[in-house]
Amino acid sequence: MIPWLALLMSYCCLNGATGEGTQLERIERCQTRCSQGLICKTRTDYWFAPVCQDPTKGLNSTTVFHNVGISTVMRCEEKQKCMLHLRIQTVVQLTDSIHGVSICTNSAGMMTNCHIINFTKASRRLMSGLPVTVDNDFTEVSPNQQLQVIVKTVPSYCGITWASKYHTPDCFNKDLRKNVPECITGTLSYTVNPEKKELTINVSDMLQDYNYHLRLCHKDFICTGTGIYNLIKKEQPIKSAVLPYSRPLPCLCIEGWSAVMDAPRVQVCPFKGRLEELWFGITFDPLEEALIWEPVCPVTAVAGLCEKREDGVCVDLPDSSHNVSREKIRFAKVDPHPQLCMKFTVGSQSWIRCPFADGIKAWDVIVSRRHGHEELQILSRVTAKFSVGPWVTSAESPVGQTTNMKFVDVEKQKPVELEFKGEQCNFCQQVKRIDVKYAATVVHCTKLCMSRATSLASYDLTWIILPAAACLSAIIIITLVLCLLITVYRRRKEKRRGVCLSGKQTDTEVSEVQVQVTAKGRVLIPDAPKLCESCEKRLHLANSQAVHSNGRQSGTGALPYASHS
């Protein structure tokens, strides 16, 4: 039963680092304590271990050492000036051949430290054959130290040895952080001003009588400084500083430490939950057609490519997912298009970033309306190959599917027209670049409901009607102009033939005008042109005379021609 207890005790000692909130036992001074009635003295052991002796009959390690225990205690001179010591307790089955106990500790890079505990001759004779307790805490240790502890008898008997490994508490223990100088880092608190992009940092519990360093750094295996630094003087009544920052990255931390050699450091990260800040810095190499992204902070995520649809859903592209930690991610042979995006996933959260959303395109589908129908052309900035085909959606397949695909080669800056067959009402066409590994699918649907044949027939009929209408209009215009010219010519000719008499005209010239009086007494001038005002006056006088002569007659017969007055 006793050996099993010793083994259990050694296992506990092997994992002897105390918890974060555990308070260490305090001692006033270093000493060795033995069982009551046993007088023991302690001295530093020799530099070199003596040669072991053959044990006497009945002695072995399981019968000599029982309940060996190791722990860490603290001895303080004043506040923030405490040291750690190793306490070793063991139960020894005392015999006449055992004069004492040797306790040694080894650590990497350190010399062996041993203490000899001798029992006086009188006291060991008195307690021979009894189990006695030995307790020693002379060995000084450091925080977070890996030790090997060896307990032997004095004199040293071959094979009678107890050994175990022990790890001293580290500076995560709060008791050590407040009292042991090697662990005192100070306590940091902060407030964030996002408008000014500033961090106001307050320091408490810093190491007394020493200055204090503050800086901003990016945390990875080590915290790499950003160049933002401040020194708090020990004389300052208020231990605070203001540090500016550029981006609230999740790995951006505040680091502080005392101005002593090999001082431990403390770090707090104000933006550790701001993962959305990591998904920037996506670049595109147009020569190699590569999409590149490198995380500015270490993160466990999945990065891939997706195609953004009109409804806002980004559909993952097959075989494009990469696990992300610290390395650069590179997608080769990518077609730059606004619909092509990167998708980042951490746990159940996802973020979408579209590096080509500002309109960068290597090619485009040009839509034009001619002769009552739409025409599609592919215009590319680089020589590329495309697949083209109808895009059909239905209730069973709302995403769409393609059939009867054909391939089109497009040279740089030389548009290629896409020809349609059949009706174009509610008709969609898919275009996708196929000479790259990752590409978006462009779907264009026609808006005009007209067949190609109908549009071409209308096109031919228009070319027949328009020239005919133009010719007819020209004939009508020419005819009207000729009629107008003939009318003007005739009027001018009649005006030249007409007689326009002035005041100097003679009665003989007027006699040439023949006057005919009708039965009603009116004078008719057959075939007479329009006369001038003086001619009309003379004709009026002649009519008056004719009417007067007619009044004297009996009203029979026709009037003779009027004579000249």
Coordinates of C-alpha atoms in Angstrom, one line a residue:
M1 CA 0.0 0.0 0.0
I2 CA 2.8 2.4 0.9
P3 CA 4.6 2.1 -2.5
W4 CA 1.4 2.9 -4.3
L5 CA 0.9 6.0 -2.2
A6 CA 4.5 7.0 -3.0
L7 CA 3.9 6.5 -6.8
L8 CA 0.7 8.6 -6.6
M9 CA 2.5 11.3 -4.7
S10 CA 5.3 11.4 -7.3
Y11 CA 2.7 11.7 -10.1
C12 CA 1.1 14.7 -8.4
C13 CA 4.6 16.2 -8.0
L14 CA 5.3 15.7 -11.7
N15 CA 2.3 17.9 -12.4
G16 CA 3.0 20.2 -9.6
A17 CA 2.4 23.5 -11.3
T18 CA -0.2 25.4 -9.3
G19 CA -3.3 26.8 -10.8
E20 CA -3.8 30.4 -11.9
G21 CA -5.7 31.5 -8.7
T22 CA -3.8 29.3 -6.2
Q23 CA -2.0 31.2 -3.5
L24 CA 1.4 29.8 -2.5
E25 CA 2.4 29.0 1.0
R26 CA 4.6 31.7 2.7
I27 CA 7.7 30.9 4.7
E28 CA 9.7 33.2 6.9
R29 CA 13.1 31.5 6.3
C30 CA 14.6 28.5 4.7
Q31 CA 15.1 25.5 7.0
T32 CA 15.1 21.7 7.4
R33 CA 12.6 20.1 9.7
C34 CA 12.8 16.5 10.9
S35 CA 10.5 14.3 13.1
Q36 CA 10.3 15.1 16.7
G37 CA 13.2 13.5 18.6
L38 CA 15.4 13.3 15.4
I39 CA 18.1 16.0 15.3
C40 CA 19.2 16.8 11.8
K41 CA 21.7 19.3 10.3
T42 CA 21.8 20.6 6.7
R43 CA 24.8 21.4 4.6
T44 CA 25.6 21.9 0.9
D45 CA 26.6 18.7 -0.8
Y46 CA 29.8 18.0 -2.5
W47 CA 30.5 19.0 -6.1
F48 CA 30.9 15.5 -7.3
A49 CA 28.7 12.6 -6.1
P50 CA 30.5 9.9 -4.1
V51 CA 30.7 6.4 -5.4
C52 CA 27.7 4.3 -4.2
Q53 CA 28.1 1.4 -1.8
D54 CA 26.5 -2.0 -1.9
P55 CA 23.4 -1.9 0.3
T56 CA 23.0 -4.0 3.4
K57 CA 20.6 -6.9 3.4
G58 CA 17.0 -5.9 3.3
L59 CA 17.4 -2.3 2.0
N60 CA 15.8 -1.1 -1.3
S61 CA 14.2 2.1 -2.5
T62 CA 10.6 0.9 -1.8
T63 CA 11.4 0.1 1.8
V64 CA 13.4 3.2 2.5
F65 CA 11.5 6.2 1.0
H66 CA 7.7 6.6 1.4
N67 CA 5.3 9.4 0.6
V68 CA 7.8 11.7 -1.2
G69 CA 6.1 15.1 -2.0
I70 CA 7.3 18.2 -3.8
S71 CA 5.7 21.7 -3.7
T72 CA 6.6 25.3 -4.2
V73 CA 6.6 27.9 -1.4
M74 CA 7.3 31.6 -1.4
R75 CA 9.6 33.7 0.8
C76 CA 9.0 37.5 0.7
E77 CA 11.2 40.3 2.1
E78 CA 8.6 42.9 1.2
K79 CA 5.9 43.6 -1.4
Q80 CA 6.9 42.7 -4.9
K81 CA 10.2 41.1 -3.6
C82 CA 9.4 37.5 -3.2
M83 CA 11.4 34.3 -4.1
L84 CA 10.3 30.8 -4.8
H85 CA 11.7 27.8 -3.0
L86 CA 11.3 24.0 -3.6
R87 CA 9.9 22.1 -0.6
I88 CA 10.6 18.4 -0.5
Q89 CA 9.0 16.1 2.1
T90 CA 9.7 12.4 2.5
V91 CA 9.2 9.6 5.0
V92 CA 12.4 7.5 5.6
Q93 CA 12.5 4.1 7.2
L94 CA 15.4 4.8 9.5
T95 CA 18.0 2.0 10.1
D96 CA 21.5 1.9 11.6
S97 CA 23.1 2.0 8.1
I98 CA 21.3 5.2 7.1
H99 CA 22.9 8.3 8.5
G100 CA 21.0 10.9 6.5
V101 CA 19.3 12.0 3.3
S102 CA 20.7 13.7 0.1
I103 CA 18.3 15.9 -1.9
C104 CA 19.5 17.1 -5.4
T105 CA 17.8 19.1 -8.1
N106 CA 18.8 19.4 -11.8
S107 CA 17.5 21.7 -14.5
A108 CA 18.5 22.4 -18.1
G109 CA 21.5 24.7 -18.3
M110 CA 22.0 24.8 -14.5
M111 CA 24.4 23.0 -12.2
T112 CA 23.2 20.3 -9.9
N113 CA 22.1 21.8 -6.5
C114 CA 22.3 19.3 -3.6
H115 CA 21.7 19.5 0.1
I116 CA 22.8 16.9 2.7
I117 CA 20.6 16.3 5.8
N118 CA 22.6 14.4 8.4
F119 CA 21.0 12.8 11.5
T120 CA 23.0 12.9 14.7
K121 CA 24.4 9.6 15.9
A122 CA 22.5 9.7 19.2
S123 CA 19.1 10.6 17.6
R124 CA 19.3 8.0 14.9
R125 CA 20.2 5.3 17.5
L126 CA 17.1 6.4 19.5
M127 CA 14.8 6.2 16.5
S128 CA 16.3 3.3 14.6
G129 CA 13.7 1.1 12.9
L130 CA 11.1 3.9 12.9
P131 CA 9.7 6.0 10.0
V132 CA 10.9 9.5 10.3
T133 CA 9.8 12.7 8.3
V134 CA 12.3 15.0 6.6
D135 CA 11.2 18.4 5.3
N136 CA 13.6 20.7 3.4
D137 CA 13.0 24.0 1.5
F138 CA 16.5 25.4 1.0
T139 CA 16.4 25.0 -2.8
E140 CA 15.7 28.2 -4.6
V141 CA 13.9 27.9 -7.9
S142 CA 12.5 30.1 -10.7
P143 CA 9.0 30.4 -12.1
N144 CA 8.2 28.0 -14.9
Q145 CA 11.2 25.8 -14.3
Q146 CA 11.5 22.1 -15.3
L147 CA 13.4 20.2 -12.6
Q148 CA 14.5 16.7 -11.8
V149 CA 14.5 15.8 -8.1
I150 CA 16.6 13.0 -6.8
V151 CA 16.5 11.7 -3.2
K152 CA 19.3 9.4 -1.9
T153 CA 20.5 7.9 1.3
V154 CA 23.6 9.0 3.1
P155 CA 25.9 7.1 2.6
S156 CA 24.7 6.5 -1.0
Y157 CA 23.7 2.9 -1.6
C158 CA 23.5 1.7 -5.1
G159 CA 19.9 1.3 -6.3
I160 CA 18.3 3.0 -3.3
T161 CA 17.2 6.2 -5.1
W162 CA 13.9 8.1 -5.6
A163 CA 13.7 10.4 -8.6
S164 CA 10.9 12.4 -10.3
K165 CA 10.3 15.5 -12.5
Y166 CA 8.7 18.7 -11.3
H167 CA 7.5 21.8 -13.0
T168 CA 7.4 25.0 -10.9
P169 CA 4.4 27.4 -11.3
D170 CA 4.6 29.8 -14.2
C171 CA 3.8 33.5 -14.2
F172 CA 0.1 32.9 -15.1
N173 CA -0.4 32.4 -11.4
K174 CA -1.9 35.6 -10.0
D175 CA 0.1 35.3 -6.8
L176 CA 3.3 35.2 -8.7
R177 CA 2.3 38.1 -11.0
K178 CA 1.8 40.4 -8.0
N179 CA 4.8 39.4 -5.9
V180 CA 7.6 37.8 -7.8
P181 CA 9.7 40.4 -9.8
E182 CA 10.3 38.0 -12.7
C183 CA 6.5 37.7 -13.1
I184 CA 5.3 41.3 -12.5
T185 CA 4.0 42.6 -15.8
G186 CA 1.6 45.3 -14.7
T187 CA -2.1 45.3 -15.4
L188 CA -3.4 47.0 -18.6
S189 CA -6.8 48.6 -19.1
Y190 CA -7.9 50.6 -22.1
T191 CA -10.6 52.6 -23.8
V192 CA -11.1 52.9 -27.6
N193 CA -11.9 56.1 -29.5
P194 CA -13.0 54.8 -33.0
E195 CA -13.5 58.3 -34.4
K196 CA -9.9 59.4 -33.7
K197 CA -8.6 55.8 -33.9
E198 CA -6.8 56.1 -30.6
L199 CA -6.3 53.8 -27.6
T200 CA -6.1 55.3 -24.1
I201 CA -4.1 52.8 -21.9
N202 CA -3.9 52.8 -18.1
V203 CA -1.2 50.8 -16.2
S204 CA -1.6 49.5 -12.7
D205 CA 0.4 47.1 -10.5
M206 CA 3.6 47.8 -12.4
L207 CA 7.0 47.0 -10.9
Q208 CA 8.0 49.7 -8.5
D209 CA 10.9 52.0 -9.1
Y210 CA 11.1 51.1 -12.8
N211 CA 9.9 52.7 -16.0
Y212 CA 7.3 50.9 -18.1
H213 CA 7.2 50.2 -21.9
L214 CA 4.0 50.3 -24.0
R215 CA 3.7 49.5 -27.7
L216 CA 1.3 48.2 -30.3
C217 CA 2.1 45.0 -32.0
H218 CA 0.7 42.3 -34.3
K219 CA 0.5 39.0 -32.4
D220 CA 1.6 35.7 -34.0
F221 CA 4.2 33.4 -32.6
I222 CA 5.7 36.6 -31.3
C223 CA 4.2 40.1 -31.1
T224 CA 5.8 42.1 -34.0
G225 CA 5.9 45.8 -33.3
T226 CA 4.0 48.3 -35.5
G227 CA 6.3 51.2 -34.6
I228 CA 3.8 52.8 -32.2
Y229 CA 5.6 53.1 -28.8
N230 CA 5.5 55.0 -25.5
L231 CA 7.5 55.0 -22.3
I232 CA 5.8 55.7 -19.0
K233 CA 8.2 57.2 -16.5
K234 CA 8.2 55.9 -12.9
E235 CA 7.8 59.5 -11.7
Q236 CA 4.5 60.0 -13.5
P237 CA 1.6 60.3 -11.1
I238 CA -0.9 59.0 -13.6
K239 CA 0.4 55.9 -15.4
S240 CA -1.4 56.2 -18.8
A241 CA -0.6 56.8 -22.5
V242 CA -2.5 57.4 -25.8
L243 CA -1.5 55.2 -28.8
P244 CA -2.9 55.7 -32.3
Y245 CA -3.8 52.8 -34.5
S246 CA -4.6 52.5 -38.2
R247 CA -6.9 49.4 -38.5
P248 CA -8.8 47.5 -35.8
L249 CA -7.3 44.2 -36.6
P250 CA -8.1 41.2 -34.4
C251 CA -4.3 40.5 -33.9
L252 CA -3.5 44.1 -33.0
C253 CA -2.5 44.1 -29.3
I254 CA -1.2 46.4 -26.6
E255 CA 2.0 45.0 -25.1
G256 CA 3.6 46.2 -21.8
W257 CA 6.6 45.3 -19.7
S258 CA 8.9 46.7 -17.0
A259 CA 12.2 48.3 -18.0
V260 CA 14.3 45.5 -16.6
M261 CA 16.4 42.8 -18.3
D262 CA 14.3 39.9 -19.6
A263 CA 11.2 41.3 -18.1
P264 CA 8.0 39.3 -18.8
R265 CA 5.4 41.0 -21.0
V266 CA 1.6 41.3 -20.9
Q267 CA -0.6 41.6 -23.9
V268 CA -4.2 42.6 -24.3
C269 CA -6.0 42.6 -27.7
P270 CA -8.9 45.2 -28.0
F271 CA -10.2 44.0 -31.4
K272 CA -9.8 40.3 -31.2
G273 CA -13.4 39.8 -32.3
R274 CA -13.2 42.0 -35.4
L275 CA -12.6 39.2 -38.0
E276 CA -14.3 41.2 -40.8
E277 CA -11.1 43.4 -40.9
L278 CA -9.1 40.5 -42.2
W279 CA -10.8 40.1 -45.6
F280 CA -9.2 43.0 -47.3
G281 CA -6.0 43.3 -49.4
I282 CA -7.1 41.1 -52.3
T283 CA -4.9 41.7 -55.3
F284 CA -5.1 40.6 -59.0
D285 CA -2.1 39.9 -61.2
P286 CA -3.3 40.5 -64.8
L287 CA -0.3 39.0 -66.4
E288 CA -0.7 35.6 -64.7
E289 CA -4.4 36.0 -64.2
A290 CA -4.0 35.2 -60.5
L291 CA -6.1 36.3 -57.5
I292 CA -4.0 36.7 -54.4
W293 CA -4.8 37.2 -50.7
E294 CA -2.6 37.1 -47.7
P295 CA -4.0 37.2 -44.1
V296 CA -2.5 40.1 -42.0
C297 CA -3.3 38.1 -38.9
P298 CA -3.2 34.3 -38.2
V299 CA -6.7 32.9 -38.6
T300 CA -8.2 29.5 -39.0
A301 CA -10.6 29.9 -41.9
V302 CA -11.7 28.6 -45.3
A303 CA -11.3 30.8 -48.4
G304 CA -12.8 30.0 -51.7
L305 CA -14.4 31.6 -54.9
C306 CA -18.1 32.0 -55.6
E307 CA -20.3 33.5 -58.3
K308 CA -22.7 36.2 -57.1
R309 CA -26.2 36.0 -58.6
E310 CA -28.8 38.8 -59.1
D311 CA -30.6 37.7 -55.9
G312 CA -27.4 38.4 -53.9
V313 CA -26.6 34.7 -53.2
C314 CA -23.0 33.7 -53.9
V315 CA -22.7 30.2 -55.3
D316 CA -19.5 28.4 -54.5
L317 CA -17.3 27.4 -57.4
P318 CA -16.2 23.8 -57.4
D319 CA -12.7 22.9 -56.3
S320 CA -11.8 26.4 -55.1
S321 CA -11.7 26.0 -51.3
H322 CA -8.4 26.5 -49.4
N323 CA -7.7 26.2 -45.6
V324 CA -6.2 29.4 -44.3
S325 CA -3.9 29.9 -41.3
R326 CA -0.9 32.2 -42.0
E327 CA 0.1 31.4 -45.6
K328 CA -0.7 33.4 -48.7
I329 CA -3.7 32.1 -50.8
R330 CA -3.3 32.1 -54.6
F331 CA -6.0 31.3 -57.2
A332 CA -4.5 30.7 -60.6
K333 CA -6.2 31.3 -64.0
V334 CA -9.0 33.5 -62.8
D335 CA -11.3 35.5 -65.2
P336 CA -11.8 39.0 -63.7
H337 CA -15.5 39.7 -63.6
P338 CA -17.8 41.7 -61.2
Q339 CA -19.8 38.6 -60.5
L340 CA -16.7 36.7 -59.3
C341 CA -16.1 37.0 -55.5
M342 CA -14.1 35.5 -52.7
K343 CA -15.8 33.9 -49.8
F344 CA -14.3 33.6 -46.3
T345 CA -15.8 31.2 -43.7
V346 CA -14.9 31.0 -40.0
G347 CA -17.1 28.5 -38.1
S348 CA -20.7 29.4 -39.0
Q349 CA -19.9 32.9 -40.2
S350 CA -19.2 33.9 -43.8
W351 CA -18.0 37.1 -45.5
I352 CA -18.1 37.9 -49.2
R353 CA -15.6 40.2 -50.9
C354 CA -15.9 41.1 -54.7
P355 CA -12.5 42.5 -55.9
F356 CA -13.9 43.2 -59.4
A357 CA -17.1 44.9 -58.3
D358 CA -15.8 48.3 -59.5
G359 CA -16.3 47.2 -63.1
I360 CA -13.0 45.5 -64.1
K361 CA -13.8 43.1 -67.0
A362 CA -11.6 41.2 -69.4
W363 CA -14.6 40.8 -71.7
D364 CA -18.2 41.9 -72.1
V365 CA -21.4 41.1 -74.0
I366 CA -22.5 44.2 -76.0
V367 CA -26.2 44.5 -76.7
S368 CA -27.5 46.6 -79.6
R369 CA -30.9 47.0 -81.2
R370 CA -31.1 47.0 -85.0
H371 CA -34.0 46.6 -87.3
G372 CA -36.4 45.6 -84.6
H373 CA -34.4 43.0 -82.8
E374 CA -31.5 42.7 -80.3
E375 CA -28.0 41.7 -81.4
L376 CA -25.3 40.4 -79.0
Q377 CA -21.6 40.6 -79.5
I378 CA -18.6 39.4 -77.4
L379 CA -15.8 42.0 -77.1
S380 CA -12.7 40.9 -75.3
R381 CA -9.6 42.7 -74.2
V382 CA -7.6 39.5 -74.5
T383 CA -7.7 36.6 -76.9
A384 CA -10.0 34.1 -75.3
K385 CA -12.4 31.2 -75.8
F386 CA -16.0 31.1 -74.8
S387 CA -18.9 28.7 -74.5
V388 CA -22.3 30.0 -75.7
G389 CA -25.7 28.3 -75.4
P390 CA -29.3 28.8 -74.4
W391 CA -30.1 29.2 -70.7
V392 CA -33.4 27.6 -69.8
T393 CA -35.1 27.9 -66.4
S394 CA -38.1 26.0 -65.2
A395 CA -40.0 25.1 -62.0
E396 CA -37.9 21.9 -61.7
S397 CA -34.6 23.7 -62.3
P398 CA -34.9 27.4 -61.2
V399 CA -31.2 27.9 -61.3
G400 CA -31.1 27.2 -65.0
Q401 CA -29.4 24.7 -67.3
T402 CA -27.7 24.8 -70.7
T403 CA -28.1 22.7 -73.8
N404 CA -26.6 22.7 -77.3
M405 CA -23.5 24.6 -76.2
K406 CA -21.1 25.9 -78.9
F407 CA -17.6 27.3 -78.6
V408 CA -16.5 30.7 -79.9
D409 CA -12.9 32.0 -80.3
V410 CA -12.6 35.8 -79.8
E411 CA -9.5 37.7 -80.7
K412 CA -8.4 40.7 -78.9
Q413 CA -10.5 43.8 -79.6
K414 CA -12.4 42.0 -82.4
P415 CA -16.1 41.7 -81.6
V416 CA -17.9 38.5 -82.6
E417 CA -21.6 38.4 -83.1
L418 CA -23.8 35.8 -81.5
E419 CA -26.5 34.4 -83.8
F420 CA -29.8 33.2 -82.5
K421 CA -32.2 30.7 -84.0
G422 CA -35.9 30.6 -83.6
E423 CA -38.1 32.9 -81.5
Q424 CA -36.4 35.4 -79.2
C425 CA -39.3 35.9 -76.9
N426 CA -38.2 35.2 -73.2
F427 CA -35.0 33.8 -74.5
C428 CA -31.8 33.7 -72.4
Q429 CA -28.2 33.2 -73.6
Q430 CA -25.3 32.0 -71.4
V431 CA -21.8 33.1 -72.1
K432 CA -18.8 31.8 -70.1
R433 CA -15.0 31.9 -70.6
I434 CA -13.5 28.4 -70.8
D435 CA -9.8 29.0 -71.3
V436 CA -9.4 29.8 -67.5
K437 CA -9.9 27.7 -64.4
Y438 CA -12.3 30.0 -62.5
A439 CA -14.9 32.1 -64.4
A440 CA -18.3 33.6 -64.0
T441 CA -21.3 32.8 -66.1
V442 CA -23.0 35.8 -67.8
V443 CA -26.7 35.3 -68.8
H444 CA -28.5 37.8 -71.0
C445 CA -32.2 37.6 -71.8
T446 CA -33.8 39.2 -74.8
K447 CA -36.4 41.9 -74.2
L448 CA -38.0 42.0 -77.7
C449 CA -40.5 39.3 -78.8
M450 CA -39.7 39.0 -82.5
S451 CA -38.3 36.2 -84.6
R452 CA -35.2 36.7 -86.7
A453 CA -37.0 35.7 -89.9
T454 CA -39.8 38.3 -89.3
S455 CA -37.3 41.0 -88.5
L456 CA -35.4 40.2 -91.7
A457 CA -38.6 40.2 -93.8
S458 CA -39.6 43.5 -92.3
Y459 CA -36.1 44.7 -93.1
D460 CA -36.4 43.7 -96.8
L461 CA -39.9 45.2 -97.2
T462 CA -38.7 48.4 -95.8
W463 CA -36.0 48.7 -98.3
I464 CA -38.6 48.3 -101.1
I465 CA -41.2 50.7 -99.8
L466 CA -38.9 53.5 -98.8
P467 CA -37.2 54.1 -102.2
A468 CA -40.6 53.9 -103.9
A469 CA -42.1 56.4 -101.6
A470 CA -39.1 58.7 -102.2
C471 CA -39.4 58.5 -106.0
L472 CA -43.2 59.2 -105.9
S473 CA -42.6 62.2 -103.6
A474 CA -40.0 63.5 -106.0
I475 CA -42.4 63.1 -109.0
I476 CA -45.2 65.0 -107.2
I477 CA -42.9 67.8 -106.2
I478 CA -41.5 68.2 -109.7
T479 CA -45.0 68.2 -111.2
L480 CA -46.2 70.8 -108.7
V481 CA -43.1 73.0 -109.5
L482 CA -43.7 72.6 -113.3
C483 CA -47.4 73.6 -112.9
L484 CA -46.5 76.6 -110.9
L485 CA -43.9 77.7 -113.4
I486 CA -46.4 77.2 -116.3
T487 CA -49.0 79.3 -114.5
V488 CA -46.6 82.1 -113.8
Y489 CA -45.4 82.0 -117.4
R490 CA -48.9 82.2 -118.8
R491 CA -49.8 85.1 -116.5
R492 CA -46.7 87.0 -117.4
K493 CA -47.4 86.4 -121.1
E494 CA -51.0 87.6 -120.8
K495 CA -49.8 90.7 -119.0
R496 CA -47.4 91.4 -121.8
R497 CA -50.3 91.0 -124.4
G498 CA -52.8 93.0 -122.4
V499 CA -53.3 96.7 -123.2
C500 CA -52.6 99.1 -120.4
L501 CA -53.4 102.6 -121.8
S502 CA -52.0 105.7 -120.2
G503 CA -53.5 109.3 -120.4
K504 CA -51.9 109.8 -123.8
Q505 CA -53.7 106.9 -125.5
T506 CA -56.0 108.0 -128.5
D507 CA -59.6 107.2 -129.4
T508 CA -58.4 105.3 -132.3
E509 CA -56.5 102.9 -130.1
V510 CA -59.6 102.4 -128.0
S511 CA -61.8 101.6 -131.0
E512 CA -59.9 98.4 -131.5
V513 CA -61.7 97.1 -128.4
Q514 CA -65.0 95.5 -129.5
V515 CA -68.0 95.9 -127.2
Q516 CA -70.9 93.6 -127.2
V517 CA -74.1 94.5 -125.3
T518 CA -76.2 91.6 -124.2
A519 CA -80.0 91.6 -124.1
K520 CA -79.9 92.7 -120.4
G521 CA -77.9 95.8 -121.3
R522 CA -74.5 94.6 -120.2
V523 CA -71.4 95.1 -122.3
L524 CA -69.2 92.0 -123.0
I525 CA -65.6 92.3 -124.1
P526 CA -64.7 88.9 -125.5
D527 CA -61.2 87.6 -125.0
A528 CA -60.1 90.9 -123.4
P529 CA -57.2 90.9 -121.0
K530 CA -57.3 92.7 -117.7
L531 CA -57.0 96.4 -118.5
C532 CA -55.4 99.1 -116.6
E533 CA -57.4 101.7 -114.8
S534 CA -57.5 104.3 -117.6
C535 CA -58.8 101.6 -120.1
E536 CA -61.6 100.7 -117.7
K537 CA -62.7 104.3 -117.5
R538 CA -63.0 104.5 -121.3
L539 CA -64.9 101.2 -121.5
H540 CA -67.3 102.4 -118.8
L541 CA -68.1 105.5 -120.8
A542 CA -68.7 103.4 -123.9
N543 CA -71.1 101.1 -122.0
S544 CA -73.0 104.1 -120.7
Q545 CA -73.6 105.5 -124.2
A546 CA -74.7 102.1 -125.5
V547 CA -77.2 101.7 -122.7
H548 CA -78.5 105.1 -123.4
S549 CA -79.0 104.4 -127.1
N550 CA -80.8 101.1 -126.2
G551 CA -83.2 103.0 -124.1
R552 CA -84.4 105.1 -127.0
Q553 CA -85.1 102.0 -129.1
S554 CA -88.1 99.8 -128.9
G555 CA -86.2 97.0 -127.2
T556 CA -86.0 94.7 -130.3
G557 CA -83.0 93.2 -131.9
A558 CA -79.4 93.0 -130.8
L559 CA -77.3 96.1 -130.4
P560 CA -74.9 96.9 -133.1
Y561 CA -71.2 97.2 -132.2
A562 CA -70.6 100.4 -130.3
S563 CA -68.9 103.1 -132.2
H564 CA -65.9 104.8 -131.0
S565 CA -66.6 108.0 -129.1

